[in-house]
One Martini backbone bead per residue (centre of mass of N, CA, C, O) as a GRO file, in nm:
protein
  133
    1MET     BB    1  -0.484  -4.221  -2.366
    2ILE     BB    2  -0.816  -4.168  -2.407
    3ALA     BB    3  -1.010  -3.936  -2.534
    4THR     BB    4  -1.269  -3.751  -2.413
    5PRO     BB    5  -1.514  -3.527  -2.449
    6GLU     BB    6  -1.468  -3.398  -2.170
    7SER     BB    7  -1.148  -3.346  -2.214
    8LEU     BB    8  -1.181  -3.173  -2.489
    9GLY     BB    9  -1.433  -3.055  -2.557
   10VAL     BB   10  -1.601  -2.918  -2.806
   11GLU     BB   11  -1.369  -2.848  -3.001
   12GLY     BB   12  -1.220  -3.120  -2.977
   13SER     BB   13  -1.457  -3.293  -3.079
   14VAL     BB   14  -1.480  -3.168  -3.358
   15ILE     BB   15  -1.192  -3.225  -3.451
   16ALA     BB   16  -1.207  -3.532  -3.416
   17ALA     BB   17  -1.444  -3.579  -3.610
   18VAL     BB   18  -1.313  -3.456  -3.864
   19GLN     BB   19  -1.071  -3.647  -3.872
   20TRP     BB   20  -1.239  -3.904  -3.916
   21ILE     BB   21  -1.380  -3.815  -4.172
   22LYS     BB   22  -1.125  -3.763  -4.336
   23LEU     BB   23  -1.015  -4.050  -4.318
   24THR     BB   24  -1.257  -4.183  -4.457
   25VAL     BB   25  -1.242  -4.030  -4.726
   26GLU     BB   26  -0.953  -4.117  -4.796
   27ALA     BB   27  -1.013  -4.423  -4.792
   28ILE     BB   28  -1.216  -4.421  -5.019
   29GLY     BB   29  -1.026  -4.310  -5.234
   30ALA     BB   30  -0.820  -4.544  -5.214
   31CYS     BB   31  -1.020  -4.771  -5.287
   32ILE     BB   32  -1.091  -4.667  -5.567
   33ILE     BB   33  -0.811  -4.691  -5.682
   34GLY     BB   34  -0.770  -4.991  -5.626
   35LEU     BB   35  -1.011  -5.090  -5.791
   36GLY     BB   36  -0.926  -4.969  -6.063
   37VAL     BB   37  -0.656  -5.122  -6.083
   38ILE     BB   38  -0.769  -5.406  -6.072
   39ILE     BB   39  -0.959  -5.389  -6.314
   40ALA     BB   40  -0.758  -5.286  -6.526
   41GLY     BB   41  -0.549  -5.512  -6.489
   42SER     BB   42  -0.738  -5.749  -6.560
   43GLN     BB   43  -0.810  -5.649  -6.846
   44PHE     BB   44  -0.523  -5.642  -6.952
   45VAL     BB   45  -0.450  -5.938  -6.905
   46TRP     BB   46  -0.685  -6.056  -7.067
   47ALA     BB   47  -0.599  -5.927  -7.337
   48LEU     BB   48  -0.322  -6.070  -7.349
   49LEU     BB   49  -0.423  -6.372  -7.330
   50ARG     BB   50  -0.604  -6.357  -7.599
   51ARG     BB   51  -0.441  -6.225  -7.838
   52GLN     BB   52  -0.600  -5.959  -7.887
   53PRO     BB   53  -0.693  -5.681  -8.006
   54ALA     BB   54  -0.711  -5.411  -7.795
   55ASN     BB   55  -0.873  -5.150  -7.624
   56PHE     BB   56  -0.670  -4.958  -7.431
   57ASN     BB   57  -0.836  -4.697  -7.403
   58ALA     BB   58  -1.067  -4.818  -7.239
   59ILE     BB   59  -0.893  -4.884  -6.994
   60ARG     BB   60  -0.790  -4.599  -6.942
   61LEU     BB   61  -1.069  -4.468  -6.904
   62MET     BB   62  -1.159  -4.636  -6.666
   63LEU     BB   63  -0.927  -4.551  -6.478
   64ALA     BB   64  -0.980  -4.245  -6.497
   65ARG     BB   65  -1.254  -4.252  -6.358
   66TYR     BB   66  -1.154  -4.351  -6.086
   67LEU     BB   67  -0.951  -4.121  -6.038
   68ALA     BB   68  -1.153  -3.888  -6.044
   69VAL     BB   69  -1.322  -3.979  -5.804
   70ALA     BB   70  -1.089  -3.995  -5.599
   71LEU     BB   71  -1.007  -3.696  -5.619
   72GLU     BB   72  -1.269  -3.589  -5.498
   73PHE     BB   73  -1.231  -3.717  -5.222
   74GLN     BB   74  -0.957  -3.588  -5.158
   75LEU     BB   75  -1.061  -3.298  -5.176
   76GLY     BB   76  -1.266  -3.327  -4.948
   77ALA     BB   77  -1.051  -3.381  -4.730
   78ASP     BB   78  -0.910  -3.107  -4.764
   79VAL     BB   79  -1.149  -2.935  -4.680
   80LEU     BB   80  -1.168  -3.051  -4.396
   81SER     BB   81  -0.882  -2.960  -4.306
   82THR     BB   82  -0.942  -2.650  -4.308
   83ALA     BB   83  -1.136  -2.656  -4.057
   84ILE     BB   84  -0.865  -2.752  -3.858
   85ALA     BB   85  -0.659  -2.549  -3.928
   86PRO     BB   86  -0.445  -2.354  -3.720
   87GLY     BB   87  -0.277  -2.236  -3.973
   88TRP     BB   88  -0.141  -2.085  -4.252
   89GLU     BB   89   0.054  -2.310  -4.330
   90GLU     BB   90  -0.156  -2.538  -4.348
   91ILE     BB   91  -0.341  -2.396  -4.547
   92GLY     BB   92  -0.130  -2.370  -4.772
   93LYS     BB   93  -0.080  -2.671  -4.812
   94LEU     BB   94  -0.375  -2.747  -4.873
   95GLY     BB   95  -0.404  -2.558  -5.115
   96ALA     BB   96  -0.186  -2.687  -5.291
   97ILE     BB   97  -0.311  -2.967  -5.300
   98ALA     BB   98  -0.583  -2.880  -5.418
   99VAL     BB   99  -0.471  -2.763  -5.681
  100ILE     BB  100  -0.337  -3.020  -5.785
  101ARG     BB  101  -0.592  -3.200  -5.784
  102THR     BB  102  -0.762  -3.022  -5.966
  103ALA     BB  103  -0.573  -3.027  -6.210
  104LEU     BB  104  -0.573  -3.329  -6.252
  105ASN     BB  105  -0.878  -3.355  -6.294
  106TYR     BB  106  -0.903  -3.167  -6.534
  107PHE     BB  107  -0.704  -3.313  -6.732
  108LEU     BB  108  -0.843  -3.587  -6.712
  109SER     BB  109  -1.118  -3.495  -6.829
  110ILE     BB  110  -1.012  -3.403  -7.100
  111GLU     BB  111  -0.896  -3.675  -7.189
  112MET     BB  112  -1.161  -3.834  -7.170
  113LYS     BB  113  -1.314  -3.668  -7.382
  114GLN     BB  114  -1.119  -3.717  -7.618
  115GLU     BB  115  -1.132  -4.027  -7.618
  116SER     BB  116  -1.437  -4.052  -7.653
  117ALA     BB  117  -1.452  -3.901  -7.921
  118SER     BB  118  -1.258  -4.088  -8.081
  119GLU     BB  119  -1.423  -4.346  -8.041
  120HIS     BB  120  -1.678  -4.245  -8.175
  121GLU     BB  121  -1.551  -4.187  -8.452
  122GLU     BB  122  -1.462  -4.480  -8.505
  123ARG     BB  123  -1.746  -4.605  -8.497
  124VAL     BB  124  -1.867  -4.437  -8.724
  125ALA     BB  125  -1.661  -4.521  -8.941
  126ALA     BB  126  -1.716  -4.827  -8.922
  127GLN     BB  127  -2.019  -4.811  -8.993
  128ALA     BB  128  -1.983  -4.667  -9.270
  129SER     BB  129  -1.791  -4.917  -9.380
  130GLY     BB  130  -1.934  -5.192  -9.242
  131GLU     BB  131  -1.823  -5.222  -8.974
  132GLU     BB  132  -1.773  -5.401  -8.659
  133LYS     BB  133  -1.694  -5.349  -8.301
   0.00000   0.00000   0.00000
């Protein structure tokens, strides 16, 4: 039996709406991860097929950017979950998940900044020595 807004009441309707929004946000995050994996995988395979030395750090950075954006969506879904969490145990679990995702995103962004800086330094060094990348 499908619940109708009349049978749920106002609070039940709000909870149901938030659950649908949360599911949508989680699905968007999962799609972003999938898209990033497909794009990074295809670039990796293309680099291997060309048998040319490729800058695999660029592929890693691109995938990291997709993962960082997806983690933000997943964290948003966690925040929505806290709005409808009925007890402290559920809130505690959601808080732990949010802390883990935030930490992952933080360290991922640090790694992306370091990799971008090292790529920039390599380009500057190559231009200074007269090479072109």
